[in-house]
Coordinates of C-alpha atoms and ligand atoms in Angstrom, one line a residue:
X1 CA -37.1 14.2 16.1
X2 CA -34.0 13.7 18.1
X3 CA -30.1 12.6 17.6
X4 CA -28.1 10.6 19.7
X5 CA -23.9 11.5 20.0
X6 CA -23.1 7.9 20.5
X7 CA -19.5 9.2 21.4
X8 CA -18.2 12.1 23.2
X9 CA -15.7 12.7 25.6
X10 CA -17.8 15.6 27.9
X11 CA -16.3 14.3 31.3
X12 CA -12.6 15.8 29.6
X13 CA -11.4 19.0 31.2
X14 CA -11.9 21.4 28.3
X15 CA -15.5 21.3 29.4
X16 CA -15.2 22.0 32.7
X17 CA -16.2 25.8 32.9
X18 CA -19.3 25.4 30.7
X19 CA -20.6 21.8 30.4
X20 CA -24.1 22.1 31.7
X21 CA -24.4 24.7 28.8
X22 CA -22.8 22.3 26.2
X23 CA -25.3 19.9 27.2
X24 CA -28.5 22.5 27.2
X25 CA -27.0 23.3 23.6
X26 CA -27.2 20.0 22.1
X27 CA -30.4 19.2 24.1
X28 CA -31.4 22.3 22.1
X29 CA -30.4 20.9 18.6
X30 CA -32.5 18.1 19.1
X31 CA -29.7 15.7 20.7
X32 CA -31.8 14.0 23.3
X33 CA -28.6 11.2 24.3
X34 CA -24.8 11.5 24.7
X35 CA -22.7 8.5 25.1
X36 CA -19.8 9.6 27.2
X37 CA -17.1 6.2 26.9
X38 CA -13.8 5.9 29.0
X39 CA -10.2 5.5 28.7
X40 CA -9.2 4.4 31.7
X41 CA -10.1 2.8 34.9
X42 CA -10.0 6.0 37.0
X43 CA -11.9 7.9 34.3
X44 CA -14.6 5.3 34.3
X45 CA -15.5 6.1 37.7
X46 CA -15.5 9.8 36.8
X47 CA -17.5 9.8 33.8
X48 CA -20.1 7.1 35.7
X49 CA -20.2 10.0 38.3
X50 CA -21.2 12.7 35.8
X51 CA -23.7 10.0 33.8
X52 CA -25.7 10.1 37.0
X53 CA -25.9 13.6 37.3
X54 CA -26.5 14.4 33.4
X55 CA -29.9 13.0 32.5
X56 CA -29.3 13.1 28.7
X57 CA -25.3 11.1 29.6
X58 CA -24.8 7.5 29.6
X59 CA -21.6 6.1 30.2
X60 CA -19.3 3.3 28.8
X61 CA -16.2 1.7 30.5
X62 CA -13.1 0.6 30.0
X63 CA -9.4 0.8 29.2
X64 CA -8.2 3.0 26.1
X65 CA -5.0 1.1 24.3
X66 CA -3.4 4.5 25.0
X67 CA -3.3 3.6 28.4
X68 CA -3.1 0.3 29.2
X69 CA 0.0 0.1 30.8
X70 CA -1.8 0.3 34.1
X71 CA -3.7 -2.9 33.3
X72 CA -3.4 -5.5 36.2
X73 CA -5.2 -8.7 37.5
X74 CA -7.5 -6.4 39.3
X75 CA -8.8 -4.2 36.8
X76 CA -11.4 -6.2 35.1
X77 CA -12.3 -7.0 38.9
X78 CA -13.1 -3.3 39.0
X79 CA -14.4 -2.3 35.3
X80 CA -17.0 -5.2 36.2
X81 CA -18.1 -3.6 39.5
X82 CA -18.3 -0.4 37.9
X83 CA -20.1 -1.7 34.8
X84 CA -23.2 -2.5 37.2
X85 CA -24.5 1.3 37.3
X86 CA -27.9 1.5 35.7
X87 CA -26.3 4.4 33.2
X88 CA -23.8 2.1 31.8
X89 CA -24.3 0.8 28.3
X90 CA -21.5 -0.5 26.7
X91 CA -17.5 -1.5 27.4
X92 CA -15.1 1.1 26.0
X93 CA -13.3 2.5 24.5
X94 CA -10.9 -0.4 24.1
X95 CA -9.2 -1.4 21.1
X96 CA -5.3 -1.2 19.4
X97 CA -3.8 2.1 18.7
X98 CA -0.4 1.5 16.8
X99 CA -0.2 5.2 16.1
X100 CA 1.1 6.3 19.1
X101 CA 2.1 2.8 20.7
X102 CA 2.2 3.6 23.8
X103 CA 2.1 0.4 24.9
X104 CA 3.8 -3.0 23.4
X105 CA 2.1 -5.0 20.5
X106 CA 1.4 -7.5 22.8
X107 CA 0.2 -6.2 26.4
X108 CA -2.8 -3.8 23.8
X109 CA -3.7 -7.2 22.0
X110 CA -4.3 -8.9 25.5
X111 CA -6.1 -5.8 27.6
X112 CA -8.3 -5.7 24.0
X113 CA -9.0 -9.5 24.1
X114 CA -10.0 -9.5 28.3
X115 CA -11.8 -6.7 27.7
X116 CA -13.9 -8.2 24.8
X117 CA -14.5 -10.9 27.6
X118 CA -15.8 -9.1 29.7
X119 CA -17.8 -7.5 27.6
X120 CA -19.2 -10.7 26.3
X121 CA -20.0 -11.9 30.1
X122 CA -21.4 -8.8 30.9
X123 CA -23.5 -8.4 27.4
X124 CA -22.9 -5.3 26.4
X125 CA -21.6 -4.4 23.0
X126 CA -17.6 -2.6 23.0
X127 CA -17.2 0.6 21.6
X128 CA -13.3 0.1 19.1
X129 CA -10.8 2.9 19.0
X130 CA -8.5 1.1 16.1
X131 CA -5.7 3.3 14.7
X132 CA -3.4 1.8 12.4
X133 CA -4.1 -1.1 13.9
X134 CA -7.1 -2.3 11.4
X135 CA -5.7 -5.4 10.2
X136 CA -4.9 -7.1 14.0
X137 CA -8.4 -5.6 15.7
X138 CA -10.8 -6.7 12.3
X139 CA -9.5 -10.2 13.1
X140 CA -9.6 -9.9 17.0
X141 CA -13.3 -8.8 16.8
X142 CA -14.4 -11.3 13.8
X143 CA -13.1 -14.4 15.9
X144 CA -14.8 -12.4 19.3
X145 CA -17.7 -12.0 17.2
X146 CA -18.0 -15.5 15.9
X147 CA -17.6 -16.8 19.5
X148 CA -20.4 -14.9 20.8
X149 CA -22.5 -17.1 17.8
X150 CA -21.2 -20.1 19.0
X151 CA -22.8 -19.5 22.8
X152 CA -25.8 -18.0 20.9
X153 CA -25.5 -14.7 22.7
X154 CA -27.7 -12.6 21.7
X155 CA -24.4 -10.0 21.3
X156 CA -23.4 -11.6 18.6
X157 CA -26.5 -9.5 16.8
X158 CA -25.1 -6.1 18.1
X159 CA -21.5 -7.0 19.0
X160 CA -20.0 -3.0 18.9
X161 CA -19.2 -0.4 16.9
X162 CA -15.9 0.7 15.2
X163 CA -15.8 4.4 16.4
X164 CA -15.1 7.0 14.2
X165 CA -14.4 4.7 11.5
X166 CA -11.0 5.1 9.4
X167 CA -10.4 2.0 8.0
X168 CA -10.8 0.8 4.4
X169 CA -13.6 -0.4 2.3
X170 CA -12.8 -4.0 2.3
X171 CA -12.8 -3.4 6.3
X172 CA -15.8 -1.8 6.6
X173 CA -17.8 -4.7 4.6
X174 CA -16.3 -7.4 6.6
X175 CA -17.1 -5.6 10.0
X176 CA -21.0 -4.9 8.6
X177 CA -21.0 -8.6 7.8
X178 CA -20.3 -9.3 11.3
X179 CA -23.1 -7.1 12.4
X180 CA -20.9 -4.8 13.7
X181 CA -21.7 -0.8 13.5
X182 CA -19.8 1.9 11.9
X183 CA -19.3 5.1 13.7
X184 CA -19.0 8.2 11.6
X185 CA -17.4 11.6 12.9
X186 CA -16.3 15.0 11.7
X187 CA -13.7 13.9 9.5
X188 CA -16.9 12.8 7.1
X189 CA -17.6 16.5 6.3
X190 CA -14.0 17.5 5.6
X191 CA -13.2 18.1 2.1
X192 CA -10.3 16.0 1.6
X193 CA -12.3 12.8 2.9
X194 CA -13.2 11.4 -0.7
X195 CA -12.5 7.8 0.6
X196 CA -14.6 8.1 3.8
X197 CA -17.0 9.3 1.7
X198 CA -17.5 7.2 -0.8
X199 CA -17.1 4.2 1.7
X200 CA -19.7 5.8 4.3
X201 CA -21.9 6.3 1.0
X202 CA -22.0 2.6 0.1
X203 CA -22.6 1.5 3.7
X204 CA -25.9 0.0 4.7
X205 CA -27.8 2.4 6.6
X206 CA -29.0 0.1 9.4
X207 CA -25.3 -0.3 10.0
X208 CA -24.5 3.6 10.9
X209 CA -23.6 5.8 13.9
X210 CA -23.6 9.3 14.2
X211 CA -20.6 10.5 16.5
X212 CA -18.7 13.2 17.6
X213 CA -15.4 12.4 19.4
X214 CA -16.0 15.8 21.4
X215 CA -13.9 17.9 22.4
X216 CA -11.6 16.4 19.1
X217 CA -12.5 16.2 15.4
X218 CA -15.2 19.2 14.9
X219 CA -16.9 19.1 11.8
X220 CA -16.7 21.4 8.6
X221 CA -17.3 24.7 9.0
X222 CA -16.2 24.6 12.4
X223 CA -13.0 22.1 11.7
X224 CA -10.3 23.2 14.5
X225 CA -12.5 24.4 17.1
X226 CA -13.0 22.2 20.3
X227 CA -15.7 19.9 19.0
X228 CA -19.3 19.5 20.8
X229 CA -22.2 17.5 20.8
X230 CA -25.1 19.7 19.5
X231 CA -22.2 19.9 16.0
X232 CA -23.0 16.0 15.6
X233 CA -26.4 17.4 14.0
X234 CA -23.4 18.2 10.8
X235 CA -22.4 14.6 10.2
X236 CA -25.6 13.7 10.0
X237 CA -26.2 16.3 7.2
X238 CA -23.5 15.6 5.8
X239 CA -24.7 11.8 5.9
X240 CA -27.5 12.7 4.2
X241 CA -26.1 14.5 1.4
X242 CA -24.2 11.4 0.8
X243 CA -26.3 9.0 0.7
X244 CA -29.3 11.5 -1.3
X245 CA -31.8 10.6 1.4
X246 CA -34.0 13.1 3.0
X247 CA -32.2 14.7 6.6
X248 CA -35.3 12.7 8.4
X249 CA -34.5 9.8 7.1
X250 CA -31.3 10.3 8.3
X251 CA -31.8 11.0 11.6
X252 CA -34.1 8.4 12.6
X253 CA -31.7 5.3 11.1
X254 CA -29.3 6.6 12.8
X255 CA -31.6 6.8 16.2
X256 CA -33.1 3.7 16.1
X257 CA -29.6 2.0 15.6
X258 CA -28.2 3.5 18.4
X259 CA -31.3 2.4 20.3
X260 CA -30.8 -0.7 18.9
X261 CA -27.0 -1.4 19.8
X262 CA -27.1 0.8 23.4
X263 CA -30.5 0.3 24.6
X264 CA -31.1 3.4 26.1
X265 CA -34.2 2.6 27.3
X266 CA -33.1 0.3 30.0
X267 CA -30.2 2.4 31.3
X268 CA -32.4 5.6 32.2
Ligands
LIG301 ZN1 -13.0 8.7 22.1

């Protein structure tokens, strides 16, 4: 059987002396796909670049909210150009971060929305980075989402994921009615995540992602070290211990949805 990473950060620099061996090692754990998404425009082009040259790496793109102050009239030009490489599946990550503002209210709320345009005219699903920011992006991706039902595209069925979920239950629900995915990442295996739990536990399955934000939040027992795809085999585990269902069982839900929101398949 195999796992899919559906987010991990392998193009960052803390991997540059021994990524092809990061790769082999989660290749080895039975983690046959890595999705590798962007932050920025410049990054997108890198992390395309090392998608073509890593079999088992696709690529997203897009603009992080961290870093959207370089957002101009051109860059959607450009994230669309770049979007047409066979390995990309998905726009992101894109989203509001109101945790480190970096950028005003206003200017992350309108890179977010053109983003989840393009994303719409491209059809390809978005991959959310939300921090503190749940209340503004559930609403910005429920009215995107019911859009997308309104042109009957057939988005609207696998709009995104909300990436290494942190929001509350109520969120959660709303997000899963909207047939959106949650993605679940380290912090699910750490011992002071009773509310993650419990909400992750109550989830449907058909709704969950199996992530690792790699090189960041490394799962218990290996919590502080730099974070790397083969350890995504943990939240799965950890999943399964939840949610009393066999590892197996597990593992191929969590598969098939990624198959199922990325398709893979096509963007060998
Ligand atoms: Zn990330």
């Amino acid at each position: 059987m195999t796992l899919v990473d559906t987010h991990c950060h392998l193009d960052f620099d803390s991997f540059d002396a021994d990524r092809t061996d990061v790769i082999a090692r989660a290749v080895a754990m039975g983690v046959s796909r890595m999705l590798n998404p962007s932050v920025d425009l410049e990054n997108s082009a890198n992390v395309i670049q090392f998608a073509n040259k890593l079999e088992p790496v696709n690529a997203a793109v897009g603009v992080h909210p961290n870093d959207c102050q370089e957002w101009n009239s051109d860059t959607v030009t450009k994230l669309k150009e770049l979007a047409q490489n066979r390995k990309v599946v998905a726009v992101g990550e894109i989203g509001l971060d109101y945790y480190w503002k970096k950028a005003p209210k206003d200017l992350q709320i309108s890179v977010f929305q053109a983003q989840l345009e393009l994303a719409a005219e491209l059809g390809l699903p978005v991959i959310v980075h939300n921090r503190e920011a749940g209340e503004d992006a559930l609403d910005i991706l429920l009215k995107w989402q019911a859009s997308l039902e309104e042109m009957n595209s057939p988005l609207a069925s696998r709009p995104g994921v909300l990436h290494s979920f942190s929001g509350d239950r109520q969120m959660a629900d709303k997000a899963v009615a909207a047939s959106f995915f949650i993605g679940l990442t380290g912090p699910l295996t750490f011992k002071n995540a009773k509310s993650l739990q419990e909400i992750a536990t109550g989830l449907p399955l058909e709704n969950l992602l199996i992530e690792t934000d790699s090189p960041f939040l490394s799962p218990h027992p290996e919590r502080g070290q730099r974070n790397e795809p083969a350890r995504v085999k943990l939240v799965a585990e950890k999943l399964a211990e939840l949610k009393s269902l066999a590892y197996t069982e597990v593992e191929t839900a969590t598969t098939f949805n990624a198959e199922r929101l990325f398709r893979f398949a096509e963007h060998q």
